[in-house]
mmCIF file of C-alpha atoms in Angstrom:
data_model
loop_
_atom_site.group_PDB
_atom_site.id
_atom_site.type_symbol
_atom_site.label_atom_id
_atom_site.label_comp_id
_atom_site.label_asym_id
_atom_site.label_seq_id
_atom_site.Cartn_x
_atom_site.Cartn_y
_atom_site.Cartn_z
ATOM 1 C CA MET R 881 -28.969 -17.324 3.238
ATOM 2 C CA ALA R 882 -27.444 -14.133 2.340
ATOM 3 C CA LYS R 883 -27.345 -13.092 5.849
ATOM 4 C CA ALA R 884 -25.437 -16.149 6.899
ATOM 5 C CA ASN R 885 -22.865 -15.769 4.080
ATOM 6 C CA ASN R 886 -22.150 -12.219 4.896
ATOM 7 C CA LYS R 887 -21.873 -12.949 8.542
ATOM 8 C CA ASN R 888 -19.437 -15.598 7.616
ATOM 9 C CA TRP R 889 -16.968 -12.940 6.316
ATOM 10 C CA LEU R 890 -16.566 -11.057 9.732
ATOM 11 C CA ARG R 891 -14.163 -11.922 12.220
ATOM 12 C CA GLY R 892 -15.127 -13.440 15.654
ATOM 13 C CA LYS R 893 -14.877 -10.692 18.126
ATOM 14 C CA GLY R 894 -13.603 -11.375 21.743
ATOM 15 C CA SER R 895 -11.336 -14.273 20.988
ATOM 16 C CA ALA R 896 -7.726 -14.525 20.298
ATOM 17 C CA ALA R 897 -8.350 -15.639 16.770
ATOM 18 C CA GLY R 898 -10.485 -12.495 16.225
ATOM 19 C CA SER R 899 -7.501 -10.254 16.806
ATOM 20 C CA LYS R 900 -4.838 -12.433 15.131
ATOM 21 C CA VAL R 901 -2.852 -10.956 12.127
ATOM 22 C CA THR R 902 -3.126 -13.322 9.418
ATOM 23 C CA PHE R 903 -0.466 -14.615 7.087
ATOM 24 C CA LEU R 904 -2.289 -13.161 4.171
ATOM 25 C CA GLU R 905 -2.197 -9.608 5.874
ATOM 26 C CA LEU R 906 1.666 -10.150 6.137
ATOM 27 C CA PHE R 907 1.706 -11.147 2.411
ATOM 28 C CA PHE R 908 -0.409 -8.155 1.562
ATOM 29 C CA ASP R 909 2.322 -5.883 3.288
ATOM 30 C CA LEU R 910 4.896 -7.075 0.867
ATOM 31 C CA VAL R 911 3.547 -4.605 -1.715
ATOM 32 C CA PHE R 912 4.147 -1.694 0.759
ATOM 33 C CA VAL R 913 7.759 -2.672 1.135
ATOM 34 C CA PHE R 914 8.110 -1.794 -2.545
ATOM 35 C CA SER R 915 6.000 1.187 -2.039
ATOM 36 C CA ILE R 916 8.238 2.504 0.824
ATOM 37 C CA SER R 917 11.406 1.700 -1.284
ATOM 38 C CA GLN R 918 9.839 3.676 -4.228
ATOM 39 C CA LEU R 919 9.095 6.637 -2.066
ATOM 40 C CA SER R 920 12.506 6.939 -0.269
ATOM 41 C CA HIS R 921 14.150 6.709 -3.857
ATOM 42 C CA ALA R 922 11.955 9.271 -5.498
ATOM 43 C CA LEU R 923 12.508 11.761 -2.512
ATOM 44 C CA ALA R 924 16.401 11.173 -2.989
ATOM 45 C CA ALA R 925 16.360 11.475 -6.644
ATOM 46 C CA HIS R 926 14.098 14.691 -6.816
ATOM 47 C CA TYR R 927 15.324 16.308 -3.451
ATOM 48 C CA THR R 928 13.964 19.881 -4.161
ATOM 49 C CA PRO R 929 10.978 21.733 -2.485
ATOM 50 C CA LEU R 930 8.761 20.552 -5.145
ATOM 51 C CA GLY R 931 9.935 16.975 -5.145
ATOM 52 C CA ALA R 932 9.631 16.690 -1.378
ATOM 53 C CA ALA R 933 6.022 18.208 -1.619
ATOM 54 C CA GLU R 934 5.261 15.477 -4.144
ATOM 55 C CA ALA R 935 6.901 12.725 -2.304
ATOM 56 C CA GLY R 936 5.075 13.643 0.876
ATOM 57 C CA LEU R 937 1.737 13.635 -0.826
ATOM 58 C CA MET R 938 2.428 10.226 -2.177
ATOM 59 C CA THR R 939 3.572 9.016 1.371
ATOM 60 C CA PHE R 940 0.278 10.283 2.738
ATOM 61 C CA ALA R 941 -1.547 8.454 -0.030
ATOM 62 C CA VAL R 942 0.398 5.120 0.591
ATOM 63 C CA TRP R 943 -0.245 5.344 4.371
ATOM 64 C CA TRP R 944 -4.089 6.137 3.895
ATOM 65 C CA VAL R 945 -4.661 3.322 1.610
ATOM 66 C CA TRP R 946 -2.757 0.882 3.914
ATOM 67 C CA ILE R 947 -4.238 2.022 7.237
ATOM 68 C CA PHE R 948 -7.915 2.052 5.626
ATOM 69 C CA THR R 949 -7.195 -1.801 4.685
ATOM 70 C CA ALA R 950 -5.882 -2.522 8.262
ATOM 71 C CA TRP R 951 -9.239 -0.979 9.721
ATOM 72 C CA VAL R 952 -11.465 -3.122 7.305
ATOM 73 C CA THR R 953 -9.342 -6.359 8.177
ATOM 74 C CA ASN R 954 -10.080 -5.554 11.790
ATOM 75 C CA TRP R 955 -13.573 -6.512 10.964
ATOM 76 C CA LEU R 956 -13.506 -8.690 7.922
ATOM 77 C CA ASP R 957 -11.802 -12.245 8.373
ATOM 78 C CA PRO R 958 -8.910 -12.549 5.772
ATOM 79 C CA ASP R 959 -9.302 -16.515 6.273
ATOM 80 C CA LYS R 960 -12.720 -16.240 4.430
ATOM 81 C CA MET R 961 -12.470 -16.780 0.572
ATOM 82 C CA PRO R 962 -14.246 -13.608 -0.520
ATOM 83 C CA VAL R 963 -12.172 -11.365 1.736
ATOM 84 C CA ARG R 964 -9.079 -13.294 0.627
ATOM 85 C CA GLY R 965 -9.935 -12.461 -2.890
ATOM 86 C CA MET R 966 -10.439 -8.765 -2.237
ATOM 87 C CA LEU R 967 -7.078 -8.611 -0.512
ATOM 88 C CA VAL R 968 -5.443 -10.284 -3.474
ATOM 89 C CA VAL R 969 -6.890 -7.762 -5.893
ATOM 90 C CA LEU R 970 -5.759 -5.048 -3.572
ATOM 91 C CA MET R 971 -2.290 -6.396 -3.665
ATOM 92 C CA MET R 972 -2.296 -6.289 -7.413
ATOM 93 C CA LEU R 973 -3.529 -2.687 -7.496
ATOM 94 C CA GLY R 974 -1.080 -1.757 -4.763
ATOM 95 C CA LEU R 975 1.773 -3.051 -6.966
ATOM 96 C CA VAL R 976 0.443 -0.933 -9.880
ATOM 97 C CA LEU R 977 0.390 1.978 -7.415
ATOM 98 C CA SER R 978 3.883 1.373 -6.186
ATOM 99 C CA ALA R 979 5.325 0.878 -9.777
ATOM 100 C CA SER R 980 3.945 4.249 -10.820
ATOM 101 C CA ILE R 981 5.363 6.145 -7.998
ATOM 102 C CA PRO R 982 8.467 7.504 -9.561
ATOM 103 C CA GLU R 983 6.561 8.886 -12.572
ATOM 104 C CA ALA R 984 3.303 9.808 -10.726
ATOM 105 C CA PHE R 985 4.002 13.483 -11.489
ATOM 106 C CA GLY R 986 4.893 12.580 -15.062
ATOM 107 C CA ASP R 987 3.551 10.114 -17.479
ATOM 108 C CA LYS R 988 1.939 7.770 -15.123
ATOM 109 C CA GLY R 989 -0.291 10.187 -13.036
ATOM 110 C CA LEU R 990 -3.531 8.596 -14.387
ATOM 111 C CA LEU R 991 -2.234 5.124 -13.519
ATOM 112 C CA PHE R 992 -1.398 6.211 -10.024
ATOM 113 C CA ALA R 993 -4.660 7.876 -9.403
ATOM 114 C CA GLY R 994 -6.727 5.075 -11.010
ATOM 115 C CA ALA R 995 -4.992 2.447 -8.918
ATOM 116 C CA TYR R 996 -5.361 4.566 -5.764
ATOM 117 C CA VAL R 997 -9.166 5.118 -6.411
ATOM 118 C CA ALA R 998 -9.908 1.553 -7.247
ATOM 119 C CA MET R 999 -8.303 0.504 -3.954
ATOM 120 C CA GLN R 1000 -10.053 3.034 -1.728
ATOM 121 C CA VAL R 1001 -13.456 2.869 -3.264
ATOM 122 C CA GLY R 1002 -13.425 -0.832 -4.242
ATOM 123 C CA ARG R 1003 -12.468 -1.991 -0.779
ATOM 124 C CA SER R 1004 -15.022 0.192 0.906
ATOM 125 C CA LEU R 1005 -17.967 -1.002 -1.388
ATOM 126 C CA PHE R 1006 -16.907 -4.631 -0.678
ATOM 127 C CA THR R 1007 -16.945 -3.952 3.075
ATOM 128 C CA THR R 1008 -20.338 -2.319 2.924
ATOM 129 C CA TYR R 1009 -21.854 -5.186 1.115
ATOM 130 C CA ALA R 1010 -20.221 -7.583 3.547
ATOM 131 C CA MET R 1011 -21.596 -5.584 6.625
ATOM 132 C CA THR R 1012 -25.154 -5.503 5.043
ATOM 133 C CA ARG R 1013 -27.927 -7.072 7.264
ATOM 134 C CA VAL R 1014 -25.065 -8.079 9.907
ATOM 135 C CA ASP R 1015 -24.022 -4.716 11.288
ATOM 136 C CA ARG R 1016 -26.413 -1.905 10.621
ATOM 137 C CA ALA R 1017 -24.176 0.653 12.194
ATOM 138 C CA ASN R 1018 -21.024 -0.200 10.369
ATOM 139 C CA THR R 1019 -23.045 -0.603 7.156
ATOM 140 C CA LEU R 1020 -24.102 3.016 7.502
ATOM 141 C CA ASN R 1021 -20.490 3.807 8.647
ATOM 142 C CA PHE R 1022 -19.101 2.402 5.153
ATOM 143 C CA ILE R 1023 -21.832 4.031 3.143
ATOM 144 C CA ARG R 1024 -20.605 7.370 4.754
ATOM 145 C CA ILE R 1025 -17.026 6.573 4.047
ATOM 146 C CA THR R 1026 -17.677 5.335 0.478
ATOM 147 C CA THR R 1027 -19.248 8.532 -0.208
ATOM 148 C CA TRP R 1028 -16.365 10.616 1.074
ATOM 149 C CA LEU R 1029 -14.009 8.518 -1.088
ATOM 150 C CA VAL R 1030 -16.150 9.135 -4.276
ATOM 151 C CA VAL R 1031 -16.102 12.721 -3.719
ATOM 152 C CA ALA R 1032 -12.173 12.644 -3.231
ATOM 153 C CA ALA R 1033 -11.879 10.275 -6.308
ATOM 154 C CA ILE R 1034 -13.117 13.056 -8.487
ATOM 155 C CA PHE R 1035 -10.071 15.042 -7.671
ATOM 156 C CA TRP R 1036 -7.766 12.057 -7.917
ATOM 157 C CA ILE R 1037 -8.913 11.349 -11.421
ATOM 158 C CA ALA R 1038 -8.966 14.869 -12.435
ATOM 159 C CA GLY R 1039 -5.366 15.350 -11.301
ATOM 160 C CA GLY R 1040 -4.339 12.356 -13.114
ATOM 161 C CA LEU R 1041 -5.502 14.181 -16.325
ATOM 162 C CA LEU R 1042 -3.850 17.403 -15.496
ATOM 163 C CA GLU R 1043 -0.273 18.257 -15.354
ATOM 164 C CA HIS R 1044 2.649 19.741 -13.359
ATOM 165 C CA GLU R 1045 1.560 22.079 -10.307
ATOM 166 C CA ALA R 1046 -2.375 21.604 -11.355
ATOM 167 C CA ARG R 1047 -1.985 17.802 -10.623
ATOM 168 C CA LEU R 1048 -0.426 18.449 -7.338
ATOM 169 C CA ILE R 1049 -3.137 20.929 -6.336
ATOM 170 C CA ALA R 1050 -6.008 18.610 -7.377
ATOM 171 C CA TRP R 1051 -4.261 15.697 -5.393
ATOM 172 C CA VAL R 1052 -3.772 17.755 -2.306
ATOM 173 C CA ILE R 1053 -7.469 18.513 -2.381
ATOM 174 C CA ALA R 1054 -8.368 14.927 -2.754
ATOM 175 C CA LEU R 1055 -5.995 13.905 0.014
ATOM 176 C CA ALA R 1056 -7.414 16.578 2.506
ATOM 177 C CA ILE R 1057 -10.881 15.354 1.794
ATOM 178 C CA GLU R 1058 -10.026 11.952 2.825
ATOM 179 C CA TYR R 1059 -7.886 12.979 5.866
ATOM 180 C CA VAL R 1060 -10.617 15.344 7.227
ATOM 181 C CA GLY R 1061 -13.156 12.380 6.804
ATOM 182 C CA PRO R 1062 -12.337 10.384 10.058
ATOM 183 C CA ALA R 1063 -12.074 13.676 12.203
ATOM 184 C CA ALA R 1064 -15.472 14.755 10.661
ATOM 185 C CA GLY R 1065 -17.027 11.428 11.470
ATOM 186 C CA PHE R 1066 -17.692 10.952 7.706
ATOM 187 C CA ALA R 1067 -20.692 13.045 7.998
ATOM 188 C CA VAL R 1068 -23.139 12.878 5.194
ATOM 189 C CA PRO R 1069 -26.454 14.784 4.977
ATOM 190 C CA GLY R 1070 -29.356 12.495 5.804
ATOM 191 C CA LEU R 1071 -27.024 9.881 7.159
ATOM 192 C CA GLY R 1072 -25.527 11.701 10.170
ATOM 193 C CA ARG R 1073 -21.946 11.037 11.411
ATOM 194 C CA SER R 1074 -20.205 8.312 12.938
ATOM 195 C CA THR R 1075 -19.612 8.368 16.692
ATOM 196 C CA PRO R 1076 -16.547 6.782 18.577
ATOM 197 C CA SER R 1077 -18.636 4.230 19.912
ATOM 198 C CA ASP R 1078 -19.549 2.944 16.417
ATOM 199 C CA TRP R 1079 -15.862 1.943 15.844
ATOM 200 C CA ASP R 1080 -15.572 -1.169 17.857
ATOM 201 C CA VAL R 1081 -12.173 -2.368 16.787
ATOM 202 C CA SER R 1082 -9.575 -5.008 18.267
ATOM 203 C CA GLY R 1083 -6.979 -2.822 19.710
ATOM 204 C CA ALA R 1084 -4.398 -5.845 19.626
ATOM 205 C CA HIS R 1085 -4.977 -6.398 15.911
ATOM 206 C CA MET R 1086 -4.666 -2.617 15.156
ATOM 207 C CA ALA R 1087 -1.568 -2.228 17.294
ATOM 208 C CA GLU R 1088 0.184 -5.240 15.789
ATOM 209 C CA ARG R 1089 -0.508 -4.113 11.990
ATOM 210 C CA CYS R 1090 0.901 -0.646 12.597
ATOM 211 C CA ALA R 1091 3.972 -2.090 14.323
ATOM 212 C CA LEU R 1092 4.539 -4.470 11.254
ATOM 213 C CA PHE R 1093 4.277 -1.258 8.987
ATOM 214 C CA VAL R 1094 7.004 0.502 11.213
ATOM 215 C CA ILE R 1095 9.063 -2.612 10.736
ATOM 216 C CA ILE R 1096 8.638 -2.308 7.026
ATOM 217 C CA CYS R 1097 9.783 1.253 7.123
ATOM 218 C CA LEU R 1098 12.899 0.435 9.344
ATOM 219 C CA GLY R 1099 13.652 -2.406 7.021
ATOM 220 C CA GLU R 1100 13.992 0.020 4.144
ATOM 221 C CA ALA R 1101 16.493 2.125 6.241
ATOM 222 C CA ILE R 1102 18.518 -0.981 6.730
ATOM 223 C CA LEU R 1103 18.482 -1.921 3.083
ATOM 224 C CA VAL R 1104 19.648 1.448 2.085
ATOM 225 C CA SER R 1105 22.552 1.237 4.438
ATOM 226 C CA GLY R 1106 23.522 -2.082 3.424
ATOM 227 C CA ARG R 1107 23.016 -1.572 -0.458
ATOM 228 C CA THR R 1108 24.994 1.820 -0.320
ATOM 229 C CA PHE R 1109 27.836 0.421 1.744
ATOM 230 C CA SER R 1110 28.141 -2.641 -0.579
ATOM 231 C CA GLU R 1111 28.568 -0.310 -3.529
ATOM 232 C CA LEU R 1112 31.298 1.850 -2.061
ATOM 233 C CA PRO R 1113 35.028 1.152 -1.639
ATOM 234 C CA ILE R 1114 35.691 0.109 1.994
ATOM 235 C CA SER R 1115 37.195 3.089 4.019
ATOM 236 C CA GLY R 1116 37.153 4.152 7.508
ATOM 237 C CA LEU R 1117 34.619 7.015 6.659
ATOM 238 C CA THR R 1118 32.224 4.708 4.781
ATOM 239 C CA SER R 1119 32.520 2.228 7.688
ATOM 240 C CA LEU R 1120 31.712 4.889 10.254
ATOM 241 C CA ILE R 1121 28.724 6.161 8.285
ATOM 242 C CA PHE R 1122 27.474 2.431 7.883
ATOM 243 C CA VAL R 1123 27.732 1.945 11.753
ATOM 244 C CA THR R 1124 26.000 5.306 12.368
ATOM 245 C CA ALA R 1125 23.124 4.602 10.187
ATOM 246 C CA PHE R 1126 22.621 1.218 11.624
ATOM 247 C CA ILE R 1127 22.652 2.621 15.274
ATOM 248 C CA GLY R 1128 20.314 5.247 14.244
ATOM 249 C CA THR R 1129 17.738 2.708 12.745
ATOM 250 C CA VAL R 1130 18.099 0.428 15.935
ATOM 251 C CA ALA R 1131 17.519 3.563 18.144
ATOM 252 C CA MET R 1132 14.341 4.291 16.222
ATOM 253 C CA TRP R 1133 13.201 0.608 16.545
ATOM 254 C CA TRP R 1134 14.032 0.754 20.441
ATOM 255 C CA LEU R 1135 12.098 3.918 20.960
ATOM 256 C CA TYR R 1136 9.097 2.715 19.259
ATOM 257 C CA PHE R 1137 8.971 -1.036 20.456
ATOM 258 C CA ARG R 1138 10.681 -0.933 23.874
ATOM 259 C CA PHE R 1139 7.754 1.015 25.579
ATOM 260 C CA GLY R 1140 5.597 2.709 23.136
ATOM 261 C CA HIS R 1141 4.034 -0.131 21.242
ATOM 262 C CA GLY R 1142 3.430 -2.454 24.155
ATOM 263 C CA ARG R 1143 1.858 0.175 26.391
ATOM 264 C CA ALA R 1144 -0.482 1.189 23.380
ATOM 265 C CA ALA R 1145 -1.571 -2.199 22.593
ATOM 266 C CA HIS R 1146 -2.537 -2.727 26.240
ATOM 267 C CA ARG R 1147 -4.180 0.465 26.576
ATOM 268 C CA ILE R 1148 -6.275 0.328 23.546
ATOM 269 C CA GLU R 1149 -7.251 -3.164 24.202
ATOM 270 C CA HIS R 1150 -8.811 -1.985 27.604
ATOM 271 C CA GLU R 1151 -10.284 1.222 26.119
ATOM 272 C CA GLU R 1152 -14.043 1.896 26.443
ATOM 273 C CA THR R 1153 -14.042 3.586 23.022
ATOM 274 C CA PRO R 1154 -11.035 1.822 21.196
ATOM 275 C CA GLY R 1155 -11.978 3.511 18.006
ATOM 276 C CA ALA R 1156 -11.367 7.076 19.036
ATOM 277 C CA LEU R 1157 -7.977 6.026 20.443
ATOM 278 C CA ALA R 1158 -7.145 4.010 17.391
ATOM 279 C CA ARG R 1159 -7.945 7.115 15.063
ATOM 280 C CA GLN R 1160 -5.917 9.334 17.108
ATOM 281 C CA ALA R 1161 -2.772 7.333 18.060
ATOM 282 C CA PHE R 1162 -2.531 4.877 15.012
ATOM 283 C CA THR R 1163 -4.477 6.348 12.047
ATOM 284 C CA TYR R 1164 -3.007 9.825 12.523
ATOM 285 C CA GLY R 1165 -0.153 9.739 15.099
ATOM 286 C CA HIS R 1166 1.898 7.310 13.081
ATOM 287 C CA ILE R 1167 2.263 9.551 9.998
ATOM 288 C CA PRO R 1168 5.144 11.411 11.217
ATOM 289 C CA ILE R 1169 6.846 8.170 12.444
ATOM 290 C CA LEU R 1170 6.636 6.736 9.046
ATOM 291 C CA ALA R 1171 7.671 10.012 7.361
ATOM 292 C CA GLY R 1172 10.503 10.335 9.876
ATOM 293 C CA ILE R 1173 12.043 6.791 8.835
ATOM 294 C CA ILE R 1174 11.520 7.489 5.276
ATOM 295 C CA VAL R 1175 13.661 10.805 5.586
ATOM 296 C CA HIS R 1176 16.065 9.026 7.699
ATOM 297 C CA ALA R 1177 16.489 6.674 4.803
ATOM 298 C CA VAL R 1178 17.111 9.317 2.566
ATOM 299 C CA ALA R 1179 19.457 11.161 4.935
ATOM 300 C CA VAL R 1180 21.659 7.866 5.040
ATOM 301 C CA GLU R 1181 21.888 8.004 1.158
ATOM 302 C CA PHE R 1182 23.223 11.677 1.518
ATOM 303 C CA MET R 1183 25.694 10.865 4.191
ATOM 304 C CA PHE R 1184 27.219 8.328 2.136
ATOM 305 C CA SER R 1185 27.297 10.571 -1.135
ATOM 306 C CA HIS R 1186 28.047 13.801 0.410
ATOM 307 C CA PRO R 1187 29.851 13.037 3.772
ATOM 308 C CA HIS R 1188 31.987 16.242 3.730
ATOM 309 C CA GLU R 1189 29.249 18.742 2.533
ATOM 310 C CA THR R 1190 28.639 21.756 4.597
ATOM 311 C CA GLY R 1191 26.095 24.601 4.415
ATOM 312 C CA ASP R 1192 23.577 22.647 2.383
ATOM 313 C CA VAL R 1193 20.144 23.389 4.026
ATOM 314 C CA GLY R 1194 18.376 20.793 2.250
ATOM 315 C CA ILE R 1195 20.595 17.830 3.154
ATOM 316 C CA ALA R 1196 20.872 19.121 6.795
ATOM 317 C CA ALA R 1197 17.078 19.197 6.898
ATOM 318 C CA ALA R 1198 16.980 15.570 5.789
ATOM 319 C CA VAL R 1199 19.664 14.443 8.428
ATOM 320 C CA LEU R 1200 18.078 16.310 11.342
ATOM 321 C CA GLY R 1201 14.406 16.071 10.027
ATOM 322 C CA GLY R 1202 14.314 12.449 9.781
ATOM 323 C CA SER R 1203 15.051 12.039 13.635
ATOM 324 C CA GLY R 1204 12.787 15.018 14.511
ATOM 325 C CA LEU R 1205 9.879 13.742 12.583
ATOM 326 C CA PHE R 1206 10.298 10.337 14.284
ATOM 327 C CA LEU R 1207 10.319 11.976 17.698
ATOM 328 C CA ILE R 1208 7.334 14.220 16.983
ATOM 329 C CA GLY R 1209 5.409 11.084 15.773
ATOM 330 C CA ASN R 1210 6.310 9.246 18.821
ATOM 331 C CA LEU R 1211 5.582 12.130 21.197
ATOM 332 C CA TRP R 1212 2.036 12.106 19.621
ATOM 333 C CA PHE R 1213 1.592 8.368 19.745
ATOM 334 C CA LYS R 1214 2.775 7.887 23.289
ATOM 335 C CA GLY R 1215 1.114 11.080 24.540
ATOM 336 C CA ALA R 1216 -2.195 9.756 23.130
ATOM 337 C CA THR R 1217 -1.718 6.238 24.666
ATOM 338 C CA SER R 1218 -0.221 7.094 28.054
ATOM 339 C CA GLY R 1219 -1.821 10.493 28.910
ATOM 340 C CA GLN R 1220 1.580 12.087 29.346
ATOM 341 C CA LEU R 1221 3.959 13.713 26.924
ATOM 342 C CA PRO R 1222 7.352 12.174 27.192
ATOM 343 C CA LEU R 1223 9.901 14.718 28.451
ATOM 344 C CA SER R 1224 12.772 12.680 27.063
ATOM 345 C CA HIS R 1225 11.378 13.122 23.422
ATOM 346 C CA LEU R 1226 10.672 16.927 23.991
ATOM 347 C CA ALA R 1227 14.317 17.366 25.047
ATOM 348 C CA GLY R 1228 15.477 15.439 22.103
ATOM 349 C CA LEU R 1229 13.414 17.869 19.725
ATOM 350 C CA VAL R 1230 15.259 20.732 21.510
ATOM 351 C CA LEU R 1231 18.605 19.208 21.072
ATOM 352 C CA LEU R 1232 17.852 18.656 17.352
ATOM 353 C CA ILE R 1233 16.735 22.422 16.996
ATOM 354 C CA LEU R 1234 19.908 23.569 18.449
ATOM 355 C CA LEU R 1235 21.836 21.408 15.990
ATOM 356 C CA ALA R 1236 19.904 23.016 13.201
ATOM 357 C CA PHE R 1237 21.754 26.373 14.160
ATOM 358 C CA ALA R 1238 25.032 24.748 13.904
ATOM 359 C CA ALA R 1239 24.324 22.762 10.843
ATOM 360 C CA PRO R 1240 25.854 25.247 8.237
ATOM 361 C CA PHE R 1241 29.300 24.667 9.998
ATOM 362 C CA ILE R 1242 29.197 20.673 10.502
ATOM 363 C CA GLU R 1243 30.000 18.262 7.724
ATOM 364 C CA ILE R 1244 27.105 16.036 6.841
ATOM 365 C CA TYR R 1245 28.698 12.685 8.526
ATOM 366 C CA LEU R 1246 29.196 14.485 11.669
ATOM 367 C CA MET R 1247 25.777 16.011 11.819
ATOM 368 C CA GLY R 1248 24.398 12.395 11.188
ATOM 369 C CA ILE R 1249 26.562 11.049 14.222
ATOM 370 C CA LEU R 1250 24.985 13.898 16.367
ATOM 371 C CA ALA R 1251 21.550 13.185 15.353
ATOM 372 C CA THR R 1252 21.967 9.535 16.109
ATOM 373 C CA LEU R 1253 23.497 10.544 19.275
ATOM 374 C CA VAL R 1254 20.303 12.476 20.202
ATOM 375 C CA LEU R 1255 18.116 9.221 19.440
ATOM 376 C CA ILE R 1256 20.310 7.404 21.844
ATOM 377 C CA ILE R 1257 20.164 10.088 24.595
ATOM 378 C CA VAL R 1258 16.431 9.947 24.179
ATOM 379 C CA ALA R 1259 16.227 6.229 24.431
ATOM 380 C CA ALA R 1260 18.551 6.004 27.483
ATOM 381 C CA TRP R 1261 16.549 8.733 29.297
ATOM 382 C CA GLU R 1262 13.161 6.831 28.614
ATOM 383 C CA TYR R 1263 14.627 3.581 29.633
ATOM 384 C CA ARG R 1264 16.015 4.885 32.759
ATOM 385 C CA SER R 1265 12.813 6.835 33.765
ATOM 386 C CA LEU R 1266 10.356 4.185 32.912
ATOM 387 C CA THR R 1267 12.475 1.372 34.558
ATOM 388 C CA GLY R 1268 13.778 3.269 37.428
ATOM 389 C CA THR R 1269 10.606 4.457 39.081
ATOM 390 C CA SER R 1270 7.202 2.664 39.678
ATOM 391 C CA ALA R 1271 5.525 5.714 41.116
ATOM 392 C CA ALA R 1272 5.014 7.534 37.850
ATOM 393 C CA PRO R 1273 5.328 5.016 35.063
ATOM 394 C CA THR R 1274 3.926 7.240 32.432
ATOM 395 C CA LEU R 1275 5.879 10.452 33.226
ATOM 396 C CA HIS R 1276 9.140 10.498 31.394
#
């Protein structure tokens, strides 16, 4: 009987329903709308080298807890009541995690660490049980994963009990352990390590889940533009910045969805070892994409609040860095899924580097316009190269 119950918790592979993103998964993502908002506000409010490091660490943590859940729901069926209960509990913990982000390096450090550990270890233990006597290979995989997460949890909790730089160091160690895990096959003495063939995932589901997370981040950029514009007096300058920010966000959407996402979904769905490609292109490759969008949202705030600022290296780094990180992530993502590095994206990065040399002499709002223009050039170049020739559709 236990075997039958456990088996009923898994998705049916090889069918359209088996790769469908459920409404509960979309509901779960609402928590991360809050997370992304909290992260962008935290970075804008504490925009110093230390503040950027702290915001970067929390961004890595939020992405990691989300992508691990996406992997799990690739196997477990969210329409089954036990899995549904697990996701609802994760939502509540995710809300606690998100709420503690502004004070994660202050009074709410232990709350942030405790919620994170509960989500990571709890979900992994639940999945291990769900796989028991149904899929031995994945049962061993999740035992290995749980082992790595428990080791990392020691540093998460220890960091929550420490203060200031000591907390940051402990959490960097914890995050490093978790990020090295997939690349190391979650190797555990006596249990060996996972192999790419063990990770039989639904490529369509993974591609759609990550695309939805990108939409969440782009939504935050839209909200920042709209909210800030609504709070300021109407003028030619604020209107210009608003339009620039909107066009920049649309250009990011175009670059990711017009060619990258569709080709990636097709490629992973027909890959012999989809797990290896999912790890490379989605688990790791999306990190700079998401970071770029978050930094872009912060840059929009700076464009509104400091439009005529010149010579501020930090603000210039945000304005150019958001677009740069986004292009680096797309370069990684599209290179992994097409086998070719997009020349258009490389050229865009070169243009942004050249702009960085001129940044001390350019007002912030003009720099934002130029960074947006770079994204438009890259998008137009990619569109023309991929629609203008059929001989080499992946070389652009």
